[in-house]
Coordinates of C-alpha atoms in Angstrom, one line a residue:
M1 CA 55.6 -43.2 -158.1
F2 CA 56.6 -39.5 -158.3
W3 CA 54.7 -37.0 -156.2
L4 CA 52.8 -34.5 -158.3
L5 CA 54.3 -35.9 -161.5
K6 CA 51.2 -34.6 -163.3
T7 CA 51.3 -31.2 -161.8
P8 CA 50.2 -28.5 -164.3
R9 CA 52.9 -26.2 -165.6
D10 CA 51.3 -22.9 -164.8
A11 CA 49.0 -21.2 -162.4
R12 CA 46.0 -21.0 -164.7
K13 CA 45.9 -24.8 -165.1
M14 CA 46.3 -25.2 -161.4
E15 CA 42.9 -23.4 -160.8
S16 CA 41.0 -26.5 -161.9
E17 CA 43.0 -28.7 -159.6
S18 CA 42.8 -26.5 -156.5
N19 CA 40.5 -28.9 -154.6
K20 CA 42.6 -32.0 -155.2
V21 CA 45.1 -33.5 -152.8
V22 CA 48.1 -35.5 -154.0
P23 CA 50.0 -38.0 -151.9
I24 CA 53.7 -37.9 -152.2
C25 CA 54.1 -41.5 -153.1
S26 CA 51.4 -41.5 -155.9
T27 CA 51.1 -40.1 -159.4
N28 CA 47.3 -40.0 -159.3
Y29 CA 45.3 -37.2 -157.9
R30 CA 42.5 -38.0 -155.4
T31 CA 39.6 -35.7 -154.6
T32 CA 38.8 -35.0 -151.0
S33 CA 35.8 -33.4 -149.5
K34 CA 36.1 -29.9 -148.2
R35 CA 35.3 -30.7 -144.6
H36 CA 36.5 -28.1 -142.2
P37 CA 39.4 -29.4 -140.0
P38 CA 39.4 -29.0 -136.3
L39 CA 40.3 -25.4 -135.1
E40 CA 43.5 -26.6 -133.4
R41 CA 44.8 -28.2 -136.6
T42 CA 43.7 -25.1 -138.6
M43 CA 45.8 -22.9 -136.4
S44 CA 48.9 -25.2 -136.6
I45 CA 49.0 -25.8 -140.4
T46 CA 51.6 -24.0 -142.4
R47 CA 50.7 -20.9 -144.3
D48 CA 53.2 -21.2 -147.1
G49 CA 51.2 -24.0 -148.9
S50 CA 53.6 -26.8 -148.0
M51 CA 52.3 -30.4 -147.8
D52 CA 53.2 -33.4 -145.7
Y53 CA 54.0 -36.8 -147.2
R54 CA 50.3 -37.7 -147.5
G55 CA 49.6 -34.6 -149.6
T56 CA 47.6 -32.8 -146.9
P57 CA 48.6 -29.3 -145.5
A58 CA 51.6 -29.7 -143.3
D59 CA 51.2 -29.5 -139.5
K60 CA 53.8 -27.3 -137.8
R61 CA 53.6 -29.4 -134.7
T62 CA 54.8 -32.6 -136.4
T63 CA 56.7 -31.6 -139.5
G64 CA 59.5 -29.3 -140.6
R65 CA 62.0 -27.1 -138.7
F66 CA 65.3 -28.6 -137.4
K67 CA 63.6 -31.9 -136.6
A68 CA 63.2 -32.6 -140.3
N69 CA 66.5 -31.1 -141.1
A70 CA 68.3 -33.6 -138.9
F71 CA 67.6 -36.2 -141.6
I72 CA 68.2 -33.8 -144.5
I73 CA 71.5 -32.5 -143.1
G74 CA 72.4 -36.1 -142.5
I75 CA 72.3 -37.0 -146.2
E76 CA 74.2 -33.8 -147.0
I77 CA 76.9 -34.8 -144.5
G78 CA 77.1 -38.2 -146.2
E79 CA 77.4 -36.5 -149.7
R80 CA 80.1 -34.1 -148.5
L81 CA 82.0 -36.8 -146.6
A82 CA 82.4 -38.7 -149.9
F83 CA 82.9 -35.7 -152.1
Y84 CA 85.6 -34.0 -150.1
G85 CA 87.1 -37.3 -149.1
I86 CA 87.7 -38.0 -152.8
S87 CA 88.3 -34.5 -154.2
A88 CA 90.8 -33.5 -151.4
N89 CA 93.3 -36.2 -152.5
L90 CA 92.3 -36.7 -156.1
V91 CA 95.2 -34.9 -157.5
T92 CA 97.5 -37.2 -155.5
Y93 CA 95.8 -40.3 -156.9
L94 CA 96.0 -39.0 -160.5
T95 CA 99.8 -38.2 -160.2
H96 CA 101.0 -41.1 -158.0
V97 CA 98.7 -43.9 -159.3
L98 CA 97.6 -43.0 -162.8
H99 CA 100.9 -41.1 -163.3
E100 CA 99.5 -37.9 -164.8
G101 CA 101.6 -34.8 -165.1
T102 CA 101.2 -31.5 -163.2
E103 CA 99.1 -29.7 -165.8
K104 CA 97.0 -32.7 -166.9
S105 CA 96.1 -33.7 -163.3
A106 CA 95.2 -30.2 -162.3
T107 CA 93.1 -29.7 -165.4
N108 CA 91.3 -33.1 -164.9
V109 CA 90.5 -32.2 -161.3
N110 CA 89.2 -28.8 -162.3
N111 CA 87.1 -30.3 -165.1
W112 CA 85.6 -32.9 -162.8
M113 CA 84.8 -30.3 -160.1
G114 CA 83.4 -28.0 -162.8
T115 CA 81.1 -30.8 -164.0
T116 CA 80.0 -31.6 -160.5
F117 CA 78.9 -28.0 -159.9
L118 CA 77.2 -27.6 -163.2
A119 CA 75.0 -30.7 -162.8
P120 CA 73.0 -28.8 -160.2
L121 CA 71.2 -27.0 -163.0
L122 CA 69.8 -30.3 -164.2
G123 CA 68.8 -31.4 -160.7
A124 CA 67.2 -28.0 -160.0
F125 CA 65.2 -28.1 -163.2
L126 CA 63.9 -31.6 -162.6
A127 CA 63.0 -30.7 -159.0
D128 CA 61.2 -27.5 -159.7
A129 CA 59.5 -28.7 -162.9
F130 CA 58.5 -32.3 -162.3
W131 CA 59.7 -34.5 -159.4
G132 CA 59.9 -32.2 -156.4
R133 CA 62.9 -32.0 -154.2
F134 CA 62.4 -35.1 -152.1
W135 CA 62.3 -37.4 -155.1
T136 CA 65.1 -35.7 -156.9
I137 CA 67.4 -36.1 -153.9
L138 CA 66.4 -39.7 -153.5
I139 CA 66.9 -40.7 -157.2
F140 CA 70.2 -39.0 -157.6
G141 CA 71.3 -40.1 -154.2
V142 CA 71.0 -43.7 -155.5
V143 CA 73.0 -42.7 -158.6
Y144 CA 75.6 -41.1 -156.4
F145 CA 75.9 -44.2 -154.3
V146 CA 76.3 -46.4 -157.4
G147 CA 79.0 -44.1 -158.6
L148 CA 80.8 -44.4 -155.2
V149 CA 80.6 -48.2 -155.3
T150 CA 82.0 -48.2 -158.9
L151 CA 84.8 -45.8 -157.9
T152 CA 85.8 -48.0 -154.9
L153 CA 86.0 -51.0 -157.2
S154 CA 88.2 -49.1 -159.6
V155 CA 90.9 -48.5 -156.9
T156 CA 90.6 -52.0 -155.2
V157 CA 90.2 -54.6 -158.0
D158 CA 93.5 -55.4 -159.7
T159 CA 91.9 -55.6 -163.1
F160 CA 90.7 -52.0 -162.9
K161 CA 93.8 -50.3 -161.5
P162 CA 97.4 -49.9 -162.9
P163 CA 100.2 -52.0 -161.4
S164 CA 102.2 -50.5 -158.5
C165 CA 105.6 -48.8 -159.3
T166 CA 108.7 -50.8 -158.8
H167 CA 112.3 -49.7 -158.0
T168 CA 115.2 -50.4 -160.3
S169 CA 118.8 -51.1 -159.1
F170 CA 119.9 -47.7 -160.5
A171 CA 119.8 -45.2 -157.6
G172 CA 116.3 -46.4 -156.7
I173 CA 114.6 -44.9 -159.7
Q174 CA 111.0 -45.9 -160.0
Q175 CA 109.5 -47.8 -162.9
C176 CA 105.8 -47.0 -163.1
P177 CA 103.8 -49.0 -165.7
P178 CA 101.2 -46.7 -167.3
A179 CA 97.5 -47.4 -166.8
T180 CA 95.6 -48.9 -169.7
A181 CA 93.0 -47.0 -171.6
G182 CA 90.4 -49.3 -170.1
Q183 CA 91.5 -48.7 -166.6
V184 CA 91.6 -44.9 -167.0
G185 CA 88.2 -45.1 -168.7
F186 CA 86.6 -47.1 -165.9
F187 CA 88.0 -44.8 -163.3
Y188 CA 86.7 -41.6 -165.0
F189 CA 83.3 -43.3 -165.7
A190 CA 82.9 -43.9 -162.0
L191 CA 84.1 -40.4 -161.1
Y192 CA 81.7 -38.7 -163.5
L193 CA 78.8 -41.0 -162.4
M194 CA 79.4 -39.8 -158.9
S195 CA 79.6 -36.2 -160.3
L196 CA 76.2 -36.5 -161.9
G197 CA 74.5 -37.9 -158.8
G198 CA 76.1 -35.6 -156.3
G199 CA 75.8 -32.5 -158.5
C200 CA 72.1 -33.0 -159.1
M201 CA 71.5 -33.5 -155.4
K202 CA 73.3 -30.4 -154.2
P203 CA 70.8 -27.6 -155.0
C204 CA 67.8 -29.7 -153.9
I205 CA 69.2 -30.6 -150.4
A206 CA 69.9 -27.0 -149.4
A207 CA 66.6 -25.8 -150.8
F208 CA 64.7 -28.7 -149.2
G209 CA 66.2 -27.9 -145.9
A210 CA 65.2 -24.3 -146.1
D211 CA 61.7 -25.3 -147.1
Q212 CA 61.2 -26.8 -143.7
F213 CA 60.6 -23.3 -142.3
D214 CA 57.4 -21.3 -142.9
E215 CA 58.3 -17.8 -144.0
E216 CA 54.8 -16.7 -143.0
D217 CA 55.4 -17.7 -139.4
I218 CA 57.4 -15.0 -137.5
R219 CA 59.2 -17.5 -135.3
E220 CA 60.1 -19.9 -138.1
N221 CA 61.2 -17.0 -140.4
E222 CA 63.7 -16.0 -137.7
M223 CA 65.0 -19.5 -137.6
K224 CA 65.4 -19.5 -141.4
K225 CA 67.6 -16.4 -141.2
S226 CA 70.2 -18.5 -139.3
F227 CA 69.6 -21.7 -141.2
F228 CA 72.3 -21.4 -143.9
N229 CA 74.9 -20.5 -141.2
W230 CA 74.2 -23.7 -139.3
W231 CA 73.7 -25.7 -142.5
V232 CA 77.2 -24.9 -143.6
F233 CA 78.4 -25.6 -140.0
G234 CA 77.1 -29.1 -140.3
I235 CA 78.5 -29.9 -143.7
S236 CA 81.8 -28.4 -142.7
L237 CA 82.1 -31.0 -140.0
G238 CA 81.7 -33.6 -142.7
A239 CA 84.4 -31.9 -144.8
L240 CA 86.7 -31.8 -141.7
V241 CA 86.4 -35.5 -141.2
S242 CA 87.1 -36.1 -144.9
A243 CA 90.2 -33.9 -145.0
T244 CA 91.7 -35.5 -141.9
V245 CA 90.6 -39.1 -141.3
L246 CA 89.8 -40.1 -144.9
V247 CA 92.8 -38.5 -146.4
Y248 CA 95.1 -40.1 -143.8
V249 CA 93.5 -43.5 -144.6
Q250 CA 94.1 -43.0 -148.3
S251 CA 97.6 -41.8 -147.9
Y252 CA 98.9 -44.4 -145.3
I253 CA 96.5 -47.4 -145.3
S254 CA 94.9 -47.9 -148.8
W255 CA 92.9 -46.1 -151.4
G256 CA 90.3 -48.9 -151.1
W257 CA 89.6 -48.2 -147.5
G258 CA 89.8 -44.4 -148.2
F259 CA 87.1 -44.6 -150.9
G260 CA 85.1 -47.5 -149.4
T261 CA 84.4 -45.9 -146.0
P262 CA 82.5 -42.9 -147.3
T263 CA 80.6 -45.2 -149.7
V264 CA 79.2 -47.3 -146.8
L265 CA 78.4 -44.1 -144.8
M266 CA 76.5 -42.6 -147.8
G267 CA 74.4 -45.8 -148.0
I268 CA 73.5 -45.5 -144.3
Y269 CA 72.6 -41.8 -144.6
L270 CA 70.5 -42.6 -147.7
V271 CA 68.4 -45.1 -145.7
L272 CA 68.0 -42.5 -142.8
Y273 CA 66.8 -39.9 -145.3
I274 CA 63.9 -42.2 -146.3
V275 CA 63.1 -42.9 -142.7
G276 CA 62.6 -39.2 -142.1
L277 CA 59.8 -39.0 -144.8
K278 CA 57.0 -38.3 -142.4
F279 CA 58.7 -35.3 -140.9
Y280 CA 59.3 -33.4 -144.2
R281 CA 57.3 -30.5 -145.7
H282 CA 57.0 -30.6 -149.4
N283 CA 56.3 -27.9 -152.0
R284 CA 54.6 -28.8 -155.2
P285 CA 56.7 -28.6 -158.4
T286 CA 55.3 -25.7 -160.5
G287 CA 56.5 -26.6 -164.0
S288 CA 59.5 -25.6 -166.0
P289 CA 61.0 -22.3 -164.9
F290 CA 62.5 -21.9 -168.4
T291 CA 59.0 -22.2 -169.9
Q292 CA 57.7 -19.4 -167.6
I293 CA 60.7 -17.2 -168.5
G294 CA 60.1 -17.8 -172.2
Q295 CA 56.4 -17.1 -171.9
V296 CA 57.0 -13.7 -170.3
I297 CA 59.6 -12.7 -172.9
V298 CA 57.5 -13.9 -175.8
A299 CA 54.4 -12.1 -174.5
A300 CA 56.4 -8.9 -174.0
V301 CA 57.7 -9.1 -177.6
R302 CA 54.2 -9.8 -178.9
N303 CA 52.8 -6.8 -177.0
F304 CA 55.5 -4.4 -178.0
R305 CA 53.0 -2.0 -179.6
L306 CA 50.9 -1.8 -176.4
R307 CA 51.4 1.1 -174.1
V308 CA 52.3 0.3 -170.5
P309 CA 49.8 2.2 -168.2
A310 CA 51.2 4.8 -165.8
D311 CA 49.3 3.1 -163.0
P312 CA 50.7 -0.4 -162.3
A313 CA 47.3 -1.4 -160.8
L314 CA 46.0 -1.6 -164.3
L315 CA 48.3 -4.4 -165.2
N316 CA 47.1 -8.0 -165.1
E317 CA 47.5 -9.7 -161.8
V318 CA 46.0 -12.6 -159.9
V319 CA 44.2 -11.4 -156.9
D320 CA 42.1 -14.6 -156.1
K321 CA 43.9 -16.8 -153.5
E322 CA 42.4 -19.9 -155.1
R323 CA 44.2 -19.1 -158.3
L324 CA 47.6 -18.9 -156.7
Q325 CA 49.8 -21.9 -156.7
A326 CA 50.4 -23.3 -153.2
G327 CA 53.3 -21.5 -151.6
T328 CA 53.6 -18.7 -154.2
R329 CA 53.4 -15.1 -153.1
L330 CA 52.6 -12.0 -155.1
I331 CA 55.5 -9.7 -156.1
P332 CA 54.7 -6.0 -156.4
H333 CA 55.5 -4.1 -159.5
S334 CA 59.0 -2.6 -159.9
N335 CA 60.2 0.1 -162.2
T336 CA 63.1 -1.8 -163.6
M337 CA 63.2 -3.5 -167.0
R338 CA 60.0 -1.8 -168.0
F339 CA 59.9 -3.4 -171.4
L340 CA 58.9 -6.7 -169.8
D341 CA 55.9 -5.0 -168.3
K342 CA 54.3 -5.2 -171.7
A343 CA 53.7 -8.9 -171.1
A344 CA 51.2 -8.0 -168.4
V345 CA 49.3 -5.2 -170.3
L346 CA 45.6 -6.1 -170.6
P347 CA 44.2 -5.9 -174.1
N348 CA 41.2 -3.6 -174.6
I349 CA 38.0 -5.7 -174.1
S350 CA 34.8 -4.2 -175.5
E351 CA 32.0 -3.6 -173.0
G352 CA 29.8 -6.7 -172.6
S353 CA 32.3 -9.1 -174.2
T354 CA 32.4 -12.5 -172.7
I355 CA 36.2 -12.8 -173.3
G356 CA 38.0 -13.0 -170.1
I357 CA 41.6 -13.1 -168.9
D358 CA 41.6 -16.9 -168.7
D359 CA 41.0 -17.1 -172.5
H360 CA 44.4 -15.6 -173.2
S361 CA 47.4 -17.8 -173.8
P362 CA 50.2 -17.5 -171.3
W363 CA 52.4 -16.8 -174.4
K364 CA 50.3 -13.6 -174.9
L365 CA 49.5 -12.4 -171.4
A366 CA 51.3 -12.8 -168.1
T367 CA 50.7 -11.6 -164.6
V368 CA 52.7 -8.9 -162.8
T369 CA 54.1 -11.6 -160.5
E370 CA 55.2 -13.7 -163.4
V371 CA 56.9 -10.7 -165.0
E372 CA 58.6 -9.7 -161.7
E373 CA 59.8 -13.3 -161.3
V374 CA 61.6 -13.1 -164.6
K375 CA 63.0 -9.7 -163.5
L376 CA 64.3 -11.4 -160.4
V377 CA 66.2 -14.0 -162.4
L378 CA 67.6 -11.4 -164.8
R379 CA 68.8 -9.3 -161.8
L380 CA 70.6 -12.3 -160.4
L381 CA 72.7 -12.8 -163.6
P382 CA 75.2 -9.9 -163.1
I383 CA 75.8 -11.0 -159.5
W384 CA 76.3 -14.5 -160.8
V385 CA 79.0 -13.2 -163.2
A386 CA 80.8 -11.4 -160.4
A387 CA 80.7 -14.6 -158.3
L388 CA 82.6 -16.6 -161.0
I389 CA 86.0 -15.0 -160.4
F390 CA 85.7 -15.5 -156.6
Q391 CA 85.6 -19.3 -157.2
T392 CA 89.0 -19.5 -159.0
P393 CA 91.1 -19.4 -155.8
S394 CA 89.0 -22.2 -154.4
A395 CA 89.9 -24.3 -157.5
Q396 CA 93.6 -24.2 -156.4
I397 CA 92.9 -25.9 -153.0
S398 CA 92.8 -29.4 -154.3
T399 CA 95.4 -28.9 -157.0
F400 CA 98.4 -26.6 -156.6
Y401 CA 98.0 -26.1 -152.8
T402 CA 98.2 -29.8 -152.3
R403 CA 101.1 -30.2 -154.7
Q404 CA 102.9 -27.4 -152.7
G405 CA 102.3 -29.3 -149.5
N406 CA 103.8 -32.5 -151.0
T407 CA 107.2 -30.8 -151.3
L408 CA 107.3 -29.7 -147.7
N409 CA 108.1 -31.4 -144.4
V410 CA 104.9 -33.1 -143.1
D411 CA 106.4 -34.6 -139.9
L412 CA 104.5 -33.9 -136.7
G413 CA 106.8 -35.3 -134.1
S414 CA 109.0 -38.3 -134.8
N415 CA 106.3 -40.9 -135.5
F416 CA 103.4 -39.1 -137.2
K417 CA 103.1 -37.6 -140.7
I418 CA 100.4 -35.2 -141.9
P419 CA 99.2 -35.9 -145.4
A420 CA 99.6 -32.7 -147.4
A421 CA 95.9 -32.9 -148.6
S422 CA 94.8 -32.9 -144.9
L423 CA 95.7 -29.2 -144.7
Q424 CA 92.4 -28.7 -146.5
S425 CA 90.8 -29.5 -143.1
I426 CA 91.9 -26.1 -142.0
I427 CA 89.2 -24.6 -144.2
P428 CA 86.2 -26.4 -142.6
L429 CA 87.8 -26.1 -139.2
T430 CA 88.0 -22.3 -139.6
I431 CA 84.4 -22.3 -140.8
V432 CA 83.3 -24.4 -137.8
C433 CA 85.1 -22.0 -135.4
L434 CA 83.9 -18.7 -137.0
I435 CA 80.2 -19.5 -137.7
P436 CA 79.1 -19.5 -134.0
I437 CA 81.1 -16.2 -133.6
Y438 CA 79.5 -14.7 -136.7
D439 CA 75.9 -15.9 -135.8
R440 CA 75.9 -15.3 -132.0
I441 CA 78.3 -12.3 -131.6
F442 CA 78.8 -10.4 -134.9
V443 CA 75.2 -10.4 -136.2
P444 CA 73.6 -9.0 -132.9
I445 CA 76.3 -6.3 -132.7
A446 CA 75.9 -5.4 -136.4
R447 CA 72.1 -5.5 -136.1
H448 CA 72.3 -2.9 -133.3
F449 CA 74.0 -0.4 -135.7
T450 CA 72.4 -1.3 -139.0
G451 CA 68.9 -2.3 -138.1
N452 CA 69.2 -5.2 -140.6
V453 CA 67.9 -8.5 -139.1
R454 CA 70.9 -10.3 -140.7
G455 CA 73.4 -7.7 -139.3
I456 CA 74.6 -6.8 -142.7
S457 CA 73.0 -7.2 -146.1
M458 CA 73.7 -10.4 -148.1
L459 CA 75.6 -8.5 -150.7
Q460 CA 77.8 -6.7 -148.1
R461 CA 78.6 -10.1 -146.6
I462 CA 79.6 -11.4 -150.0
G463 CA 81.8 -8.4 -150.7
I464 CA 83.7 -8.8 -147.4
G465 CA 84.3 -12.4 -148.3
I466 CA 85.7 -11.4 -151.7
I467 CA 88.2 -9.0 -150.0
I468 CA 89.3 -11.8 -147.7
S469 CA 89.7 -14.2 -150.6
L470 CA 91.9 -11.6 -152.4
L471 CA 94.1 -11.4 -149.3
S472 CA 94.4 -15.2 -149.3
M473 CA 95.7 -15.2 -152.9
V474 CA 98.2 -12.5 -152.0
C475 CA 99.3 -14.6 -149.1
A476 CA 99.6 -17.7 -151.3
A477 CA 101.9 -15.8 -153.8
T478 CA 104.3 -14.5 -151.1
T479 CA 104.4 -18.0 -149.5
E480 CA 105.3 -19.6 -152.8
I481 CA 108.1 -17.1 -153.3
Y482 CA 109.6 -18.1 -150.0
R483 CA 109.2 -21.8 -150.7
V484 CA 111.1 -21.6 -153.9
K485 CA 113.8 -19.5 -152.2
V486 CA 114.4 -22.3 -149.7
A487 CA 114.6 -24.8 -152.5
R488 CA 117.2 -22.6 -154.3
E489 CA 119.3 -22.0 -151.1
N490 CA 119.4 -25.8 -150.5
G491 CA 120.2 -26.8 -154.0
L492 CA 116.9 -28.6 -154.5
L493 CA 115.5 -26.8 -157.4
D494 CA 116.0 -29.8 -159.7
E495 CA 115.0 -32.4 -157.0
P496 CA 111.2 -32.2 -157.1
F497 CA 110.8 -35.5 -155.1
Q498 CA 113.1 -34.3 -152.2
T499 CA 111.4 -32.9 -149.2
L500 CA 112.3 -29.2 -148.5
P501 CA 113.6 -28.3 -145.0
L502 CA 110.5 -26.3 -144.5
T503 CA 107.4 -27.2 -142.5
V504 CA 104.1 -27.6 -144.3
F505 CA 102.5 -25.3 -141.7
I506 CA 103.7 -22.3 -143.7
L507 CA 100.7 -22.9 -145.9
L508 CA 98.3 -22.4 -142.9
P509 CA 97.6 -18.6 -143.4
Q510 CA 96.3 -19.0 -147.0
Y511 CA 94.0 -21.9 -145.9
I512 CA 92.7 -19.9 -142.9
L513 CA 92.0 -16.9 -145.0
L514 CA 90.1 -19.0 -147.5
G515 CA 88.1 -20.5 -144.7
A516 CA 87.2 -17.1 -143.4
A517 CA 86.2 -16.0 -146.9
E518 CA 83.9 -19.0 -147.1
V519 CA 82.0 -17.9 -144.0
F520 CA 81.2 -14.6 -145.7
T521 CA 81.1 -15.2 -149.4
S522 CA 79.9 -18.8 -149.9
I523 CA 77.3 -18.8 -147.1
G524 CA 76.2 -15.3 -148.1
A525 CA 75.9 -16.2 -151.8
L526 CA 74.0 -19.4 -151.0
E527 CA 71.5 -17.5 -149.0
F528 CA 71.3 -14.7 -151.5
F529 CA 70.5 -16.8 -154.5
Y530 CA 68.0 -18.9 -152.6
D531 CA 66.3 -15.9 -151.0
Q532 CA 66.2 -13.7 -154.1
A533 CA 65.0 -16.4 -156.5
P534 CA 61.3 -16.6 -157.2
D535 CA 59.4 -18.8 -154.8
S536 CA 58.7 -21.4 -157.5
M537 CA 62.4 -21.5 -158.6
R538 CA 64.4 -21.8 -155.4
S539 CA 66.1 -25.0 -156.4
L540 CA 67.2 -23.2 -159.5
G541 CA 68.4 -20.3 -157.4
T542 CA 70.6 -22.6 -155.4
A543 CA 71.8 -24.3 -158.6
I544 CA 72.7 -20.9 -160.0
F545 CA 75.0 -20.3 -157.0
L546 CA 76.5 -23.8 -157.3
S547 CA 77.1 -23.3 -161.0
T548 CA 79.5 -20.5 -160.1
I549 CA 81.8 -23.1 -158.5
G550 CA 81.6 -25.3 -161.5
I551 CA 82.2 -22.6 -164.1
G552 CA 84.9 -21.1 -161.8
N553 CA 86.8 -24.5 -162.0
F554 CA 86.4 -24.5 -165.8
L555 CA 87.7 -20.9 -165.9
S556 CA 90.6 -22.0 -163.8
S557 CA 91.4 -24.8 -166.3
M558 CA 91.1 -22.4 -169.2
L559 CA 93.2 -19.8 -167.5
L560 CA 95.8 -22.5 -166.6
S561 CA 96.0 -23.8 -170.2
S562 CA 96.2 -20.3 -171.6
V563 CA 99.0 -19.3 -169.2
V564 CA 100.9 -22.5 -170.2
K565 CA 100.6 -21.8 -173.9
V566 CA 101.4 -18.0 -173.7
T567 CA 104.4 -18.4 -171.3
S568 CA 105.8 -21.3 -173.3
L569 CA 105.9 -19.0 -176.3
C570 CA 107.8 -16.4 -174.3
G571 CA 110.6 -18.8 -173.2
Q572 CA 109.8 -20.8 -170.1
S573 CA 106.3 -22.0 -169.1
W574 CA 105.1 -20.9 -165.7
I575 CA 103.7 -24.4 -165.0
V576 CA 106.0 -27.5 -165.4
D577 CA 106.1 -30.9 -163.8
N578 CA 108.9 -29.9 -161.5
L579 CA 107.0 -27.7 -159.0
N580 CA 110.3 -26.1 -157.8
R581 CA 110.8 -24.7 -161.4
C582 CA 107.2 -23.5 -161.7
R583 CA 106.3 -19.8 -161.4
L584 CA 103.2 -20.4 -159.3
D585 CA 103.8 -17.1 -157.6
Y586 CA 103.2 -15.4 -161.0
F587 CA 100.0 -17.4 -161.5
Y588 CA 98.8 -16.5 -158.0
W589 CA 99.5 -12.8 -158.6
L590 CA 97.6 -13.0 -161.9
L591 CA 94.6 -14.4 -160.0
A592 CA 94.9 -11.7 -157.4
G593 CA 94.8 -9.0 -160.1
L594 CA 91.7 -10.5 -161.7
M595 CA 90.0 -10.7 -158.3
A596 CA 90.8 -7.0 -157.5
A597 CA 89.2 -6.0 -160.8
N598 CA 86.2 -8.2 -160.1
L599 CA 85.8 -6.6 -156.7
C600 CA 85.3 -3.2 -158.2
F601 CA 82.8 -4.7 -160.6
F602 CA 80.9 -6.3 -157.7
F603 CA 80.8 -3.1 -155.7
A604 CA 79.1 -1.3 -158.6
L605 CA 76.6 -4.1 -159.0
A606 CA 75.8 -4.1 -155.2
R607 CA 74.9 -0.4 -155.3
W608 CA 72.6 -1.0 -158.2
Y609 CA 70.8 -4.1 -157.0
Q610 CA 67.2 -4.0 -155.9
Y611 CA 66.2 -6.6 -153.4
K612 CA 63.1 -8.8 -153.8
Q613 CA 59.8 -7.8 -152.2
V614 CA 56.8 -10.0 -151.7
T615 CA 53.1 -9.6 -150.7
S616 CA 51.2 -12.3 -149.0
L617 CA 47.4 -12.7 -149.5

């Protein structure tokens, strides 16, 4: 069933399979004759080693590019519609329906988000090592759909949801029966099943979309430079619909319709994804990336007594095109992390000996390209650490930002109310407005001055986004100070369920700044980790970026818990159930200080970083 399920794990084993063609829907190899294809088809096939669904070299005329991406972006829009439609208002469901407190609901949302964005590491591993991206997306897409169906049942079937609150005769005080352990367990089971499916899909969808462009073709390579901008543009439209239409349905119609609608749409997009099979270009899975990393490190340790030659040309490298895995390019030697070069040092072979390079175990001898691929992964790690702190402000969007909005006046005219969670739509709306400006105006102007085809480097783009994100946190802190001041002046500090005489639109600046930051940092980081990852580990590269969001949410939960414990010991906790008595402004200032320190760390890393270079045979 799985395409290339029996694919060898390293390039040496691939040599014996180089004349075999594998259909995507079969686990068995079939041998084909080496007849020369017509000249027209030879000129139109891709040069990056990608295959079509039959397992033959992909034809540029009928596969790939934006035609294939119409189906791939479709399933991503379906995934994001459901994900943002649920995450945007999840804290409201936890507090109003499951009756969780401020700290507990925020922690549960952060933990769920963290799990969702750590699952990509599993999905990327399975895609790069065994299944390929197409099958990984399809399998976990089904898991995601089942999770959505289960979640919809948990909010619609009376057995699975707690009873509604009732009013007593004493001043209209609400009596809210708590949810049973079984109801809570069923809800969180569905939520985390959705987390597994959606999380494992995420890195593969973005990487699979980028795979539809041949980097060896000048025109398609230019298209690829703008791909991630328009990719995020498309999924931001899905997020925009989620944060407006779906959140409104959840808030003023029913949770069942609010969760059921994206479930149906996800099922439709899943079918369309399968329909687009004949248009896709596929790259062969190349074996476990962790095995390759381990082989290089072990070989370097084993060869620690060997002397690295002054001339890098004397190191072991594959120069025969037949011996390269399809789609893999050579990486020239670099002078960083020289200890790892020992893994590629050739042992002394006596004259006339029949022992060849192929007789050496990959745990004893690696190629220069394999060593450089490990260096690429290690060079990404410090940037990954710096990206973690950037994600902590984003973790506040679906927790404290939404809780703040619930205390404010959400009236728009006399007959229409804006759900507080719908303010999250400002972020994708800002992205949708800024991406065309960035891609069509900013990049050409910047390119004129810098000579960089992207206008500015990927790390410069990320750095600008971090600065904007820092400003958004400063803005959030000052806005919260003003919100509490209004509550105090109107005697509402101890009335957390009373609406303050203050419009919800005072939160707009912090949302707009976060949207602008996403255009620079998130898109730049997504492109950076995909582009700088080894060719055979690009799903992993995308997953490494997504894991920063997951760990950023866990860090936010840990920071929140620590702040609550420490400040409680000092007298009054910063975070309490009554939002008007919280010191969210202090918490926001703390995040701003951490981001400022992280910004200095990132600038130092950006100056040190050495970009990836490749050589095509």
